[in-house]
Short mmCIF file of C-alpha atoms in Angstrom, two decimals:
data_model
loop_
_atom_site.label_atom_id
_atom_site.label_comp_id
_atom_site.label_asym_id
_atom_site.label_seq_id
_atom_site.Cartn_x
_atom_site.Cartn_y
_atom_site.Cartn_z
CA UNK M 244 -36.02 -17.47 53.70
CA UNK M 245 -38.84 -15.60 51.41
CA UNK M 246 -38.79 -12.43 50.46
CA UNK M 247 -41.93 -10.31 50.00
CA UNK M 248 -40.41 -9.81 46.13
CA UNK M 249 -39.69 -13.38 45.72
CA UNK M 250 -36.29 -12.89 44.24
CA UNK M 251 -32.92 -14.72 44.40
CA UNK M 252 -30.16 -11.83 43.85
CA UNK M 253 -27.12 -13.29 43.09
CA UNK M 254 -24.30 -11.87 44.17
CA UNK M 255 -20.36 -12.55 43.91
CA UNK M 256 -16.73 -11.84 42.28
CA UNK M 257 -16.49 -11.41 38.47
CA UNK M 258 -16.04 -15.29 37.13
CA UNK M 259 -17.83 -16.93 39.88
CA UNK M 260 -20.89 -18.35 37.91
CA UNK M 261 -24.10 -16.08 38.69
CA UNK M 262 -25.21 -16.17 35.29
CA UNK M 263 -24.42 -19.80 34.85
CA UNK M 264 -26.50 -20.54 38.14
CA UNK M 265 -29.45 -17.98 37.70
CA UNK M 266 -29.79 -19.94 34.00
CA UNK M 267 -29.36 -23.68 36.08
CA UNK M 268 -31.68 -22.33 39.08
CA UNK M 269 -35.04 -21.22 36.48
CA UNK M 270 -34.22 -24.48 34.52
CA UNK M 271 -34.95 -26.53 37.93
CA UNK M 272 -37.73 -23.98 38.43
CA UNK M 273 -39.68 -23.04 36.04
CA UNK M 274 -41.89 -20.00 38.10
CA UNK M 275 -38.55 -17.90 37.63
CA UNK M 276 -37.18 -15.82 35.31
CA UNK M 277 -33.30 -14.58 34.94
CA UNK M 278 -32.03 -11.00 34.69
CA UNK M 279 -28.78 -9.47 34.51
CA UNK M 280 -27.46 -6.30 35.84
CA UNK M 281 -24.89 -6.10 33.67
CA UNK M 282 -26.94 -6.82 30.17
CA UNK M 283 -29.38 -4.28 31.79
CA UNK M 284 -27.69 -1.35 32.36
CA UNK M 285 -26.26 -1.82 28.45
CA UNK M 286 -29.50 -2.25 27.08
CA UNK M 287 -30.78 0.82 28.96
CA UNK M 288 -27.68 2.82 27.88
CA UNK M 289 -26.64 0.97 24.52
CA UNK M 290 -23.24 0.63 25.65
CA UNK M 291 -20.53 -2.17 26.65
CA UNK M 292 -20.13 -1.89 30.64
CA UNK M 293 -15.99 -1.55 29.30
CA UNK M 294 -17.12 1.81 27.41
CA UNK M 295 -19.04 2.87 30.36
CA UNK M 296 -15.94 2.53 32.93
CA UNK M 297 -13.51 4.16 30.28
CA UNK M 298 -15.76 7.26 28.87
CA UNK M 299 -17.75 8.06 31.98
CA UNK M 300 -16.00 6.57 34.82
CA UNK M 301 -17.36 4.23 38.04
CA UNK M 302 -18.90 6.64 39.68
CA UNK M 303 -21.34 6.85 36.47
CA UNK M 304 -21.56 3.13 36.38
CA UNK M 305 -22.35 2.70 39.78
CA UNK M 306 -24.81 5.41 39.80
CA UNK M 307 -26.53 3.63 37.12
CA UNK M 308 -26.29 0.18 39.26
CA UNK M 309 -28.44 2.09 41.81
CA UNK M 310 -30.41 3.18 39.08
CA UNK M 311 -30.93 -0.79 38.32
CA UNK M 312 -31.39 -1.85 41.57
CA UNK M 313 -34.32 0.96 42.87
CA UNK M 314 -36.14 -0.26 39.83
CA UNK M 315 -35.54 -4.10 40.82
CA UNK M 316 -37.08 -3.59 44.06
CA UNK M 317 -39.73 -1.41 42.67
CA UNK M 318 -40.94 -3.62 39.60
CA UNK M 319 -39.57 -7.15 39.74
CA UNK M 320 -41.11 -10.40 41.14
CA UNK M 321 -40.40 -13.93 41.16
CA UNK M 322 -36.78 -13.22 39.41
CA UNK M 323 -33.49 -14.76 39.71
CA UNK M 324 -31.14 -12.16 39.70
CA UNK M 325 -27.57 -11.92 38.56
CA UNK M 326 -25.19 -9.07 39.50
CA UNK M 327 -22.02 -7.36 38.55
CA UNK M 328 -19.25 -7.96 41.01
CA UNK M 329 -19.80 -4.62 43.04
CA UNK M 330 -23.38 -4.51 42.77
CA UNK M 331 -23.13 -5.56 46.35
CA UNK M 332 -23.19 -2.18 46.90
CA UNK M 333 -25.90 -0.53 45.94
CA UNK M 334 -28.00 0.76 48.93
CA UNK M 335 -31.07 -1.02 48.27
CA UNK M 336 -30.11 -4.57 48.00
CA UNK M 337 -32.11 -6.58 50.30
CA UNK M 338 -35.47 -4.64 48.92
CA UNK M 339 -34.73 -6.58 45.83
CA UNK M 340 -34.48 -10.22 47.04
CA UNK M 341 -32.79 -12.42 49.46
CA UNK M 342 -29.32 -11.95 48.59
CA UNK M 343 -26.76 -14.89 48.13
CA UNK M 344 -23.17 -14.71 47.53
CA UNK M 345 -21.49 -17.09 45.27
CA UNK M 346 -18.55 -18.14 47.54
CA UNK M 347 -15.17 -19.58 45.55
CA UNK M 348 -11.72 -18.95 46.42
CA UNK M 349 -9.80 -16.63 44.03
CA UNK M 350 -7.83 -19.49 42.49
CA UNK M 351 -11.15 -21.59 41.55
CA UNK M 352 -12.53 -18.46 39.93
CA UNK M 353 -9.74 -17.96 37.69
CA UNK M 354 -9.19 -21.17 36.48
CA UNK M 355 -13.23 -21.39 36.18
CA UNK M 356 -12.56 -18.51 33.49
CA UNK M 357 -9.03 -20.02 31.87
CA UNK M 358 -10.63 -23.31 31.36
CA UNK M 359 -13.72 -22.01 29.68
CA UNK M 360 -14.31 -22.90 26.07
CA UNK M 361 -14.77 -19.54 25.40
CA UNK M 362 -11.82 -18.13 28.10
CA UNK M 363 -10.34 -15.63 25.54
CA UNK M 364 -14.24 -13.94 25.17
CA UNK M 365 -15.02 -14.62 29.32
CA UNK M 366 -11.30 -13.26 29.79
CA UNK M 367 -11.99 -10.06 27.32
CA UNK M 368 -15.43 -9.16 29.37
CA UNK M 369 -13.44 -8.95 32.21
CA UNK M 370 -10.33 -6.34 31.81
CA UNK M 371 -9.74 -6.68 35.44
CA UNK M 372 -7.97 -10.45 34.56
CA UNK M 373 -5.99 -8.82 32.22
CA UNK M 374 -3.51 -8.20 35.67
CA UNK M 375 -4.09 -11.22 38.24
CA UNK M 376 -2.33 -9.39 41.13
CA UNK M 377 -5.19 -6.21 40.89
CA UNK M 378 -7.94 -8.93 40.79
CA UNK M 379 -6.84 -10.66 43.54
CA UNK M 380 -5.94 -7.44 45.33
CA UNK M 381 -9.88 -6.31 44.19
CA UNK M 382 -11.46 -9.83 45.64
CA UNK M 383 -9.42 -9.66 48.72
CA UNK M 384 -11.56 -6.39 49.11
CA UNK M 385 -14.33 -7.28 48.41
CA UNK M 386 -14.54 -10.66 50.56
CA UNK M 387 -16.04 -8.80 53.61
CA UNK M 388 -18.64 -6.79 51.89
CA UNK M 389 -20.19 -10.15 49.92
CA UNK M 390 -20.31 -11.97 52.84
CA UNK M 391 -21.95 -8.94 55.15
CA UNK M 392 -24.49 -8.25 52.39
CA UNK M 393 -25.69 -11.72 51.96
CA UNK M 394 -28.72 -13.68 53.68
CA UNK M 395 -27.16 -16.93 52.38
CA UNK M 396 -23.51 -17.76 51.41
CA UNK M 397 -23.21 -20.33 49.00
CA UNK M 398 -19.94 -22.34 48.69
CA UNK M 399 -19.85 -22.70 44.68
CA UNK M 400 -16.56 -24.61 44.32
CA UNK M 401 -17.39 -28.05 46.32
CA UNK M 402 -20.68 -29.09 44.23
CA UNK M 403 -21.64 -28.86 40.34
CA UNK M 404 -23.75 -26.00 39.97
CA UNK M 405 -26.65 -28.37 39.45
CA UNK M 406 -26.29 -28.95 42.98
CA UNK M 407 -25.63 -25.47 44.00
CA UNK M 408 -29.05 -24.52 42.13
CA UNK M 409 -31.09 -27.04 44.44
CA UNK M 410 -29.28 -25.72 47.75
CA UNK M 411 -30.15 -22.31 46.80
CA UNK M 412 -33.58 -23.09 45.45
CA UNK M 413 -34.37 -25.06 49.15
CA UNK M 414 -32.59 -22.12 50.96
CA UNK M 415 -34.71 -19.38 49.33
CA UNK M 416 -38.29 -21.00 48.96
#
């Protein structure tokens, strides 16, 4: 499945791995780069996504994820893209790339981030795990929208993402 852009836009709950894939994916293929929603928008603002949600809300944030995403579709090729957890959705999503969603239950995700050698950093990044009823309540929520915005759902949780990168790569080229 192609698309006219040539992207790969990962999509997915917070903690899933889309940057650790998008890195593993242009590693196995060289004719890709990685970007990241997230580390765009606070390059383009100068300001921690957490500053962003507590000084100007989520309706600023996610105005400036649309603002991110019409300028995806508009100016990037050949990219493998990694996402925020509700980039999902922006309006424009398939005009960036073929969209896959990083599938892992909520329980794999969490331990993915409390057995990180850097968990107290991954777990900072992500106030949300601060409360692991609202997350879960927040991913049960979410579940639907992933899997209706993707072209391709990818089970992350069965495979090393070595071998998640090569599904996705044969699944998108």
């Amino acid at each position: 499945m192609k698309h006219k852009n040539n992207n790969i836009v990962l999509i997915g709950f917070m903690g899933v791995g889309k940057g650790a894939l998008a890195r593993e994916i242009v590693r196995q293929n060289t004719s890709f780069y990685t970007l990241d929603t997230d580390d765009m928008i606070e390059s383009y603002t100068n300001t921690k996504i957490k500053k962003i949600f507590a000084t100007a809300g989520e309706d600023a944030f996610r105005a400036l994820e649309q603002k991110t995403a019409d300028w995806l579709a508009n100016s990037v090729k050949n990219a493998v893209i990694s996402t925020g957890g509700g980039f999902y959705k922006v309006n424009n999503l398939k005009e960036i790339g073929t969209v896959v969603y990083l599938k892992a239950d909520f329980e794999w995700i969490l331990n993915r981030i409390l057995n990180a050698h850097n968990a107290k950093k991954k777990l900072k990044k992500r106030p949300l795990f601060q409360d692991p009823k609202k997350a879960k309540k927040l991913y049960d929520d979410r579940l639907e929208g992933y899997e209706k915005a993707a072209d391709i759902i990818m089970d992350v949780s069965s495979d090393e993402f070595s071998k998640v990168a090569e599904k996705i790569l044969k699944a998108t080229l």
